[in-house]
GROMACS .gro file of C-alpha atoms in nm:
model
  396
    1MET     CA    1  -0.830  -1.076  -6.742
    2ILE     CA    2  -0.619  -1.392  -6.704
    3CYS     CA    3  -0.504  -1.567  -7.021
    4VAL     CA    4  -0.490  -1.935  -6.925
    5GLU     CA    5  -0.334  -2.041  -7.255
    6THR     CA    6  -0.018  -1.832  -7.207
    7GLN     CA    7   0.008  -1.795  -6.828
    8HIS     CA    8  -0.094  -2.138  -6.695
    9PHE     CA    9   0.044  -2.343  -6.987
   10ASN     CA   10   0.340  -2.134  -7.100
   11LEU     CA   11   0.601  -2.414  -7.098
   12ASN     CA   12   0.349  -2.658  -7.248
   13ARG     CA   13   0.288  -2.407  -7.526
   14ILE     CA   14   0.662  -2.390  -7.605
   15LEU     CA   15   0.691  -2.770  -7.618
   16LEU     CA   16   0.383  -2.808  -7.839
   17LEU     CA   17   0.499  -2.529  -8.070
   18ALA     CA   18   0.830  -2.715  -8.116
   19ILE     CA   19   0.647  -3.014  -8.270
   20GLY     CA   20   0.367  -2.822  -8.444
   21LEU     CA   21   0.083  -2.928  -8.213
   22TRP     CA   22  -0.009  -2.602  -8.038
   23PRO     CA   23  -0.386  -2.572  -8.105
   24TYR     CA   24  -0.375  -2.194  -8.155
   25GLN     CA   25  -0.109  -2.219  -8.427
   26ASN     CA   26  -0.264  -2.302  -8.767
   27SER     CA   27  -0.007  -2.159  -9.006
   28LYS     CA   28   0.138  -2.348  -9.302
   29PHE     CA   29   0.471  -2.372  -9.119
   30SER     CA   30   0.306  -2.547  -8.820
   31GLN     CA   31   0.134  -2.788  -9.061
   32PHE     CA   32   0.470  -2.860  -9.223
   33GLN     CA   33   0.619  -2.916  -8.875
   34ALA     CA   34   0.345  -3.162  -8.789
   35ILE     CA   35   0.382  -3.358  -9.114
   36LEU     CA   36   0.762  -3.367  -9.078
   37CYS     CA   37   0.754  -3.483  -8.714
   38PHE     CA   38   0.489  -3.745  -8.784
   39GLY     CA   39   0.684  -3.867  -9.088
   40ILE     CA   40   1.009  -3.902  -8.892
   41LEU     CA   41   0.838  -4.094  -8.608
   42SER     CA   42   0.635  -4.326  -8.830
   43SER     CA   43   0.924  -4.394  -9.071
   44PHE     CA   44   1.141  -4.514  -8.782
   45VAL     CA   45   0.876  -4.772  -8.687
   46VAL     CA   46   0.851  -4.882  -9.051
   47PHE     CA   47   1.230  -4.923  -9.083
   48GLN     CA   48   1.230  -5.141  -8.772
   49LEU     CA   49   0.955  -5.366  -8.907
   50THR     CA   50   1.124  -5.401  -9.249
   51ALA     CA   51   1.405  -5.587  -9.070
   52LEU     CA   52   1.161  -5.878  -9.044
   53ILE     CA   53   1.160  -5.901  -9.426
   54THR     CA   54   1.537  -5.923  -9.481
   55THR     CA   55   1.641  -6.125  -9.175
   56LYS     CA   56   1.558  -6.478  -9.071
   57CYS     CA   57   1.284  -6.449  -8.812
   58THR     CA   58   1.368  -6.637  -8.496
   59VAL     CA   59   1.171  -6.594  -8.175
   60ASP     CA   60   1.452  -6.393  -8.015
   61PHE     CA   61   1.485  -6.168  -8.320
   62ILE     CA   62   1.110  -6.102  -8.341
   63LEU     CA   63   1.099  -6.012  -7.972
   64LYS     CA   64   1.400  -5.785  -8.013
   65VAL     CA   65   1.234  -5.598  -8.300
   66PHE     CA   66   0.893  -5.564  -8.141
   67SER     CA   67   1.028  -5.465  -7.797
   68THR     CA   68   1.154  -5.139  -7.949
   69ALA     CA   69   0.904  -5.099  -8.236
   70ILE     CA   70   0.605  -5.097  -8.000
   71VAL     CA   71   0.772  -4.836  -7.778
   72TYR     CA   72   0.826  -4.602  -8.074
   73ASN     CA   73   0.477  -4.684  -8.200
   74PHE     CA   74   0.368  -4.524  -7.870
   75HIS     CA   75   0.497  -4.190  -7.991
   76VAL     CA   76   0.326  -4.227  -8.330
   77ILE     CA   77  -0.009  -4.304  -8.166
   78ILE     CA   78   0.020  -4.021  -7.914
   79TYR     CA   79   0.128  -3.772  -8.181
   80SER     CA   80  -0.146  -3.865  -8.429
   81MET     CA   81  -0.427  -3.874  -8.169
   82PHE     CA   82  -0.325  -3.537  -8.024
   83TRP     CA   83  -0.293  -3.393  -8.375
   84ILE     CA   84  -0.647  -3.508  -8.456
   85ASN     CA   85  -0.784  -3.367  -8.129
   86THR     CA   86  -0.611  -3.027  -8.129
   87HIS     CA   87  -0.948  -2.849  -8.166
   88HIS     CA   88  -1.075  -3.035  -7.857
   89VAL     CA   89  -0.766  -2.922  -7.666
   90ARG     CA   90  -0.840  -2.564  -7.771
   91ASN     CA   91  -1.200  -2.600  -7.646
   92LEU     CA   92  -1.075  -2.731  -7.311
   93LEU     CA   93  -0.838  -2.436  -7.274
   94GLU     CA   94  -1.118  -2.195  -7.361
   95GLN     CA   95  -1.339  -2.354  -7.094
   96LEU     CA   96  -1.061  -2.308  -6.839
   97HIS     CA   97  -1.019  -1.950  -6.956
   98CYS     CA   98  -1.389  -1.872  -6.895
   99ILE     CA   99  -1.397  -2.048  -6.557
  100CYS     CA  100  -1.082  -1.870  -6.438
  101ASN     CA  101  -1.203  -1.526  -6.542
  102ASN     CA  102  -1.537  -1.579  -6.368
  103LEU     CA  103  -1.362  -1.621  -6.033
  104LYS     CA  104  -1.389  -1.303  -5.825
  105ASP     CA  105  -1.312  -1.421  -5.471
  106GLU     CA  106  -0.945  -1.370  -5.377
  107ASN     CA  107  -0.929  -1.704  -5.195
  108GLU     CA  108  -1.065  -1.886  -5.499
  109LEU     CA  109  -0.806  -1.716  -5.721
  110THR     CA  110  -0.537  -1.820  -5.473
  111ILE     CA  111  -0.656  -2.182  -5.492
  112PHE     CA  112  -0.651  -2.174  -5.873
  113LYS     CA  113  -0.305  -2.012  -5.865
  114LYS     CA  114  -0.180  -2.295  -5.644
  115TYR     CA  115  -0.292  -2.557  -5.897
  116GLU     CA  116  -0.146  -2.347  -6.180
  117ASN     CA  117   0.191  -2.362  -6.000
  118ASN     CA  118   0.150  -2.740  -5.962
  119THR     CA  119   0.099  -2.767  -6.338
  120ARG     CA  120   0.411  -2.562  -6.408
  121ARG     CA  121   0.615  -2.758  -6.154
  122CYS     CA  122   0.513  -3.096  -6.301
  123THR     CA  123   0.591  -2.975  -6.653
  124ILE     CA  124   0.940  -2.859  -6.550
  125ILE     CA  125   1.013  -3.190  -6.373
  126PHE     CA  126   0.902  -3.408  -6.664
  127THR     CA  127   1.078  -3.187  -6.920
  128SER     CA  128   1.404  -3.212  -6.722
  129PHE     CA  129   1.366  -3.589  -6.700
  130ALA     CA  130   1.302  -3.612  -7.076
  131VAL     CA  131   1.614  -3.405  -7.152
  132CYS     CA  132   1.826  -3.637  -6.935
  133CYS     CA  133   1.685  -3.948  -7.106
  134VAL     CA  134   1.745  -3.807  -7.454
  135PHE     CA  135   2.102  -3.714  -7.358
  136ILE     CA  136   2.174  -4.068  -7.235
  137LEU     CA  137   2.010  -4.237  -7.535
  138THR     CA  138   2.191  -4.021  -7.791
  139LEU     CA  139   2.522  -4.084  -7.613
  140LEU     CA  140   2.491  -4.465  -7.598
  141PRO     CA  141   2.572  -4.541  -7.966
  142ILE     CA  142   2.893  -4.333  -7.960
  143TRP     CA  143   3.000  -4.428  -7.608
  144PRO     CA  144   3.266  -4.682  -7.724
  145GLN     CA  145   3.425  -4.420  -7.954
  146ILE     CA  146   3.434  -4.169  -7.667
  147LEU     CA  147   3.601  -4.424  -7.439
  148GLY     CA  148   3.847  -4.514  -7.709
  149THR     CA  149   3.942  -4.150  -7.767
  150VAL     CA  150   3.954  -4.031  -7.407
  151LEU     CA  151   4.090  -4.341  -7.232
  152TYR     CA  152   4.298  -4.474  -7.526
  153ILE     CA  153   4.134  -4.816  -7.510
  154ASN     CA  154   4.201  -5.051  -7.801
  155GLU     CA  155   3.910  -5.122  -8.033
  156SER     CA  156   3.933  -5.491  -7.946
  157GLN     CA  157   3.863  -5.401  -7.586
  158LEU     CA  158   3.556  -5.203  -7.688
  159GLN     CA  159   3.365  -5.503  -7.813
  160SER     CA  160   3.107  -5.433  -7.546
  161GLN     CA  161   2.778  -5.464  -7.722
  162THR     CA  162   2.653  -5.114  -7.764
  163ILE     CA  163   2.279  -5.110  -7.802
  164GLN     CA  164   2.167  -5.151  -8.159
  165ILE     CA  165   1.804  -5.087  -8.249
  166VAL     CA  166   1.732  -5.335  -8.527
  167THR     CA  167   1.646  -5.146  -8.847
  168GLU     CA  168   1.659  -5.208  -9.221
  169TYR     CA  169   1.706  -4.903  -9.446
  170PHE     CA  170   1.797  -5.109  -9.758
  171VAL     CA  171   2.130  -4.926  -9.780
  172ASP     CA  172   2.485  -4.994  -9.664
  173GLN     CA  173   2.443  -4.919  -9.292
  174GLU     CA  174   2.818  -4.878  -9.234
  175LYS     CA  175   2.850  -4.623  -9.516
  176TYR     CA  176   2.547  -4.424  -9.403
  177TYR     CA  177   2.600  -4.483  -9.032
  178TYR     CA  178   2.593  -4.117  -8.931
  179LEU     CA  179   2.279  -4.041  -9.136
  180ILE     CA  180   2.103  -4.336  -8.970
  181LEU     CA  181   2.231  -4.217  -8.633
  182LEU     CA  182   2.096  -3.867  -8.711
  183HIS     CA  183   1.755  -4.017  -8.792
  184THR     CA  184   1.759  -4.215  -8.467
  185ASP     CA  185   1.858  -3.912  -8.259
  186ALA     CA  186   1.585  -3.705  -8.427
  187VAL     CA  187   1.333  -3.972  -8.327
  188PHE     CA  188   1.461  -3.962  -7.969
  189CYS     CA  189   1.421  -3.583  -7.954
  190ILE     CA  190   1.082  -3.562  -8.127
  191GLY     CA  191   0.948  -3.865  -7.940
  192ALA     CA  192   1.055  -3.733  -7.600
  193THR     CA  193   0.913  -3.387  -7.680
  194THR     CA  194   0.586  -3.542  -7.798
  195LEU     CA  195   0.549  -3.758  -7.488
  196THR     CA  196   0.638  -3.469  -7.255
  197ALA     CA  197   0.433  -3.199  -7.429
  198THR     CA  198   0.112  -3.398  -7.477
  199GLY     CA  199   0.139  -3.577  -7.142
  200THR     CA  200   0.194  -3.260  -6.940
  201MET     CA  201  -0.083  -3.084  -7.132
  202ILE     CA  202  -0.339  -3.350  -7.038
  203LEU     CA  203  -0.191  -3.364  -6.688
  204GLY     CA  204  -0.224  -2.985  -6.657
  205CYS     CA  205  -0.592  -3.000  -6.756
  206ALA     CA  206  -0.651  -3.271  -6.491
  207ILE     CA  207  -0.469  -3.063  -6.226
  208HIS     CA  208  -0.686  -2.761  -6.309
  209ALA     CA  209  -0.995  -2.983  -6.275
  210CYS     CA  210  -0.870  -3.071  -5.925
  211GLY     CA  211  -0.852  -2.697  -5.862
  212MET     CA  212  -1.217  -2.660  -5.965
  213PHE     CA  213  -1.318  -2.939  -5.726
  214LYS     CA  214  -1.121  -2.764  -5.451
  215ILE     CA  215  -1.301  -2.436  -5.519
  216ALA     CA  216  -1.636  -2.618  -5.505
  217SER     CA  217  -1.538  -2.755  -5.163
  218TYR     CA  218  -1.431  -2.407  -5.052
  219ARG     CA  219  -1.766  -2.264  -5.158
  220MET     CA  220  -1.949  -2.534  -4.962
  221GLU     CA  221  -1.743  -2.446  -4.655
  222GLN     CA  222  -1.843  -2.079  -4.691
  223ILE     CA  223  -2.216  -2.157  -4.688
  224MET     CA  224  -2.237  -2.175  -4.309
  225THR     CA  225  -1.974  -1.922  -4.202
  226THR     CA  226  -2.018  -1.749  -3.866
  227GLU     CA  227  -2.022  -1.404  -4.024
  228MET     CA  228  -2.318  -1.490  -4.241
  229LEU     CA  229  -2.523  -1.614  -3.946
  230LYS     CA  230  -2.497  -1.280  -3.764
  231ASN     CA  231  -2.695  -0.963  -3.823
  232ILE     CA  232  -2.881  -1.096  -4.128
  233ASN     CA  233  -3.256  -1.132  -4.139
  234LEU     CA  234  -3.413  -1.463  -4.235
  235LYS     CA  235  -3.516  -1.354  -4.586
  236ASN     CA  236  -3.168  -1.230  -4.684
  237ARG     CA  237  -3.007  -1.532  -4.521
  238ALA     CA  238  -3.219  -1.770  -4.732
  239MET     CA  239  -3.123  -1.582  -5.050
  240ILE     CA  240  -2.754  -1.602  -4.961
  241TYR     CA  241  -2.785  -1.975  -4.885
  242ASN     CA  242  -2.943  -2.040  -5.224
  243LYS     CA  243  -2.683  -1.834  -5.409
  244LYS     CA  244  -2.387  -1.995  -5.235
  245ILE     CA  245  -2.517  -2.348  -5.285
  246PHE     CA  246  -2.587  -2.269  -5.649
  247ASN     CA  247  -2.232  -2.136  -5.698
  248ALA     CA  248  -2.078  -2.444  -5.533
  249VAL     CA  249  -2.287  -2.689  -5.734
  250GLU     CA  250  -2.228  -2.491  -6.055
  251ILE     CA  251  -1.848  -2.510  -6.048
  252HIS     CA  252  -1.863  -2.873  -5.934
  253CYS     CA  253  -2.079  -2.958  -6.236
  254LYS     CA  254  -1.839  -2.764  -6.461
  255ALA     CA  255  -1.546  -2.964  -6.322
  256ILE     CA  256  -1.724  -3.296  -6.384
  257LYS     CA  257  -1.821  -3.187  -6.735
  258PHE     CA  258  -1.464  -3.073  -6.804
  259ILE     CA  259  -1.321  -3.412  -6.697
  260ASN     CA  260  -1.582  -3.605  -6.895
  261VAL     CA  261  -1.501  -3.404  -7.208
  262LEU     CA  262  -1.128  -3.464  -7.155
  263LEU     CA  263  -1.177  -3.840  -7.113
  264SER     CA  264  -1.421  -3.875  -7.403
  265ASN     CA  265  -1.195  -3.686  -7.645
  266PHE     CA  266  -0.889  -3.899  -7.564
  267GLU     CA  267  -1.074  -4.222  -7.481
  268SER     CA  268  -0.936  -4.422  -7.774
  269LEU     CA  269  -0.584  -4.289  -7.704
  270PHE     CA  270  -0.598  -4.401  -7.340
  271LEU     CA  271  -0.728  -4.749  -7.433
  272LEU     CA  272  -0.457  -4.797  -7.697
  273LEU     CA  273  -0.187  -4.683  -7.456
  274ILE     CA  274  -0.307  -4.926  -7.189
  275MET     CA  275  -0.302  -5.215  -7.436
  276PHE     CA  276   0.034  -5.128  -7.592
  277GLY     CA  277   0.175  -5.040  -7.250
  278VAL     CA  278   0.116  -5.391  -7.115
  279ILE     CA  279   0.263  -5.555  -7.426
  280SER     CA  280   0.560  -5.318  -7.444
  281LEU     CA  281   0.642  -5.350  -7.074
  282SER     CA  282   0.643  -5.730  -7.099
  283LEU     CA  283   0.864  -5.732  -7.410
  284ASN     CA  284   1.110  -5.479  -7.268
  285ILE     CA  285   1.144  -5.669  -6.939
  286PHE     CA  286   1.212  -5.982  -7.142
  287ALA     CA  287   1.461  -5.798  -7.367
  288MET     CA  288   1.645  -5.665  -7.060
  289TYR     CA  289   1.654  -6.017  -6.912
  290TRP     CA  290   1.781  -6.164  -7.240
  291ASN     CA  291   2.058  -5.904  -7.272
  292ALA     CA  292   2.153  -5.952  -6.906
  293THR     CA  293   2.203  -6.324  -6.964
  294HIS     CA  294   2.423  -6.242  -7.269
  295GLY     CA  295   2.630  -5.976  -7.089
  296ASN     CA  296   2.521  -5.679  -7.299
  297LYS     CA  297   2.538  -5.409  -7.032
  298ASP     CA  298   2.472  -5.109  -7.259
  299ALA     CA  299   2.154  -5.271  -7.389
  300ILE     CA  300   2.040  -5.332  -7.032
  301LEU     CA  301   2.059  -4.957  -6.966
  302PHE     CA  302   1.864  -4.883  -7.284
  303TYR     CA  303   1.580  -5.121  -7.197
  304LEU     CA  304   1.588  -5.015  -6.833
  305ILE     CA  305   1.519  -4.655  -6.939
  306GLY     CA  306   1.232  -4.777  -7.159
  307ILE     CA  307   1.082  -4.982  -6.874
  308PHE     CA  308   1.113  -4.691  -6.633
  309ILE     CA  309   0.942  -4.450  -6.877
  310ILE     CA  310   0.653  -4.692  -6.935
  311LEU     CA  311   0.607  -4.750  -6.561
  312LEU     CA  312   0.635  -4.377  -6.492
  313CYS     CA  313   0.370  -4.287  -6.751
  314SER     CA  314   0.140  -4.561  -6.625
  315PHE     CA  315   0.186  -4.461  -6.261
  316VAL     CA  316   0.136  -4.087  -6.322
  317SER     CA  317  -0.181  -4.138  -6.529
  318ASN     CA  318  -0.331  -4.373  -6.271
  319TYR     CA  319  -0.222  -4.154  -5.980
  320VAL     CA  320  -0.387  -3.851  -6.142
  321GLY     CA  321  -0.708  -4.053  -6.174
  322GLU     CA  322  -0.685  -4.137  -5.803
  323VAL     CA  323  -0.629  -3.771  -5.710
  324LEU     CA  324  -0.920  -3.657  -5.927
  325LEU     CA  325  -1.149  -3.909  -5.762
  326SER     CA  326  -1.041  -3.800  -5.413
  327HIS     CA  327  -1.098  -3.431  -5.501
  328ASN     CA  328  -1.438  -3.519  -5.644
  329ASN     CA  329  -1.536  -3.704  -5.327
  330TYR     CA  330  -1.393  -3.441  -5.095
  331ILE     CA  331  -1.678  -3.202  -5.170
  332TYR     CA  332  -1.924  -3.450  -5.019
  333SER     CA  333  -1.726  -3.489  -4.699
  334THR     CA  334  -1.707  -3.108  -4.684
  335THR     CA  335  -2.083  -3.086  -4.727
  336TYR     CA  336  -2.135  -3.339  -4.449
  337ASN     CA  337  -1.909  -3.149  -4.206
  338ILE     CA  338  -2.067  -2.805  -4.242
  339ARG     CA  339  -2.337  -2.693  -3.995
  340TRP     CA  340  -2.619  -2.781  -4.234
  341TYR     CA  341  -2.862  -2.828  -3.943
  342MET     CA  342  -2.859  -2.450  -3.883
  343ALA     CA  343  -2.981  -2.375  -4.235
  344PRO     CA  344  -3.349  -2.328  -4.330
  345LEU     CA  345  -3.545  -2.643  -4.410
  346HIS     CA  346  -3.549  -2.600  -4.790
  347VAL     CA  347  -3.168  -2.548  -4.785
  348GLN     CA  348  -3.128  -2.863  -4.574
  349LYS     CA  349  -3.316  -3.054  -4.845
  350MET     CA  350  -3.074  -2.923  -5.111
  351ILE     CA  351  -2.774  -3.023  -4.898
  352LEU     CA  352  -2.932  -3.365  -4.835
  353PHE     CA  353  -2.960  -3.413  -5.211
  354ILE     CA  354  -2.585  -3.346  -5.247
  355LEU     CA  355  -2.507  -3.590  -4.964
  356GLN     CA  356  -2.722  -3.863  -5.122
  357ARG     CA  357  -2.541  -3.818  -5.450
  358GLY     CA  358  -2.209  -3.836  -5.267
  359SER     CA  359  -2.302  -4.168  -5.110
  360GLN     CA  360  -2.304  -4.325  -5.457
  361THR     CA  361  -1.977  -4.468  -5.589
  362SER     CA  362  -1.829  -4.220  -5.835
  363HIS     CA  363  -1.564  -4.327  -6.085
  364LEU     CA  364  -1.383  -4.158  -6.369
  365SER     CA  365  -1.389  -4.448  -6.610
  366ILE     CA  366  -1.240  -4.477  -6.959
  367ALA     CA  367  -1.500  -4.623  -7.196
  368GLY     CA  368  -1.656  -4.793  -6.895
  369LEU     CA  369  -1.372  -5.048  -6.901
  370PHE     CA  370  -1.086  -4.899  -6.703
  371ILE     CA  371  -1.079  -4.683  -6.390
  372PRO     CA  372  -0.749  -4.494  -6.338
  373SER     CA  373  -0.627  -4.570  -5.986
  374ILE     CA  374  -0.322  -4.697  -5.800
  375GLU     CA  375  -0.491  -5.035  -5.769
  376ASN     CA  376  -0.521  -5.064  -6.147
  377PHE     CA  377  -0.159  -4.955  -6.192
  378VAL     CA  378  -0.057  -5.251  -5.974
  379MET     CA  379  -0.286  -5.476  -6.177
  380ILE     CA  380  -0.130  -5.363  -6.508
  381THR     CA  381   0.220  -5.424  -6.371
  382LYS     CA  382   0.125  -5.771  -6.250
  383VAL     CA  383  -0.025  -5.860  -6.590
  384SER     CA  384   0.292  -5.743  -6.767
  385ILE     CA  385   0.513  -5.951  -6.536
  386SER     CA  386   0.286  -6.251  -6.597
  387TYR     CA  387   0.336  -6.215  -6.973
  388PHE     CA  388   0.711  -6.185  -6.914
  389THR     CA  389   0.715  -6.517  -6.727
  390VAL     CA  390   0.524  -6.677  -7.016
  391LEU     CA  391   0.788  -6.549  -7.263
  392CYS     CA  392   1.065  -6.687  -7.041
  393SER     CA  393   0.899  -7.028  -7.026
  394MET     CA  394   0.856  -7.028  -7.406
  395GLN     CA  395   1.229  -6.958  -7.451
  396GLN     CA  396   1.320  -7.252  -7.232
   0.00000   0.00000   0.00000
């Protein structure tokens, strides 16, 4: 028996355990972890917004605050929505567990193994990228001190504007600088882990759904194999046709149901991320432009990382939607290409039904409003750039 939870999602399990979101861990310690992580993330957003109370609010200052506050609000939304839906994640994993253990054909197990490896590979890549980003972001605030110590540069020469995330803790920020820096670094680590763990978990479920679609296509291909057409009487051949078509349609329906459950459970999360993603991308592009015009090179790197992460998340989510759609449609092209004309008449009618269904446009939509695809990724990017140009015109 294959344990999907530990074998297919082993690295995801470690990441989710680190932030108290693994659905099979319900101890008091994991609950304390979850409350602590959520408190650290949400408090950082609050301390950024409190700066609006104590400082004169100019347009530039408001944009500077919100360009970072919305990005970190991302992590709060993702963490809270995944925390609320942990039981749905457990149900999805249990469905995968049942589907995987019902596979008996060696070729089908090989296909599923291939998509399992794709899940693991994607998780490793995104985890490595997150570690690099956290390392750079934690190093930026102390970069001038490192240069001053190693290269013996005078402090007056280190007036380069190291990135400062605007916060208000209602304490002497110079006196408690290292405590504030510790809080910021903790947010970087927890936020990056949250984004990586939850994102790769949902991505892994989508990749496994692609594997189910691939198995459905494989089963359709096996309906009209040469071996089956030889040395089998008409009665047995009809029974085999019916069984194979049933098996192909069954796993295809399971894959569609699995994707629909995944989308419905995280529907509100996806819609919020799309909305905040457009706003955040526009504000961060503007913040990078504003710092570039004022010569703040360290801040440019900070906002550039933020822009790249937002674009990467948007592209990956839309690309996965495109891949899912192509896998879903591939079964119909497979059905069309098999030698269906050699099957008995009642089997031809069943295959014709599948082909008619395949001729209809099939979309994996989010709340009926948004269809993940490369085309929509381009549209989101264009909208964000349009808002950026509006902000630039307002500044002038």
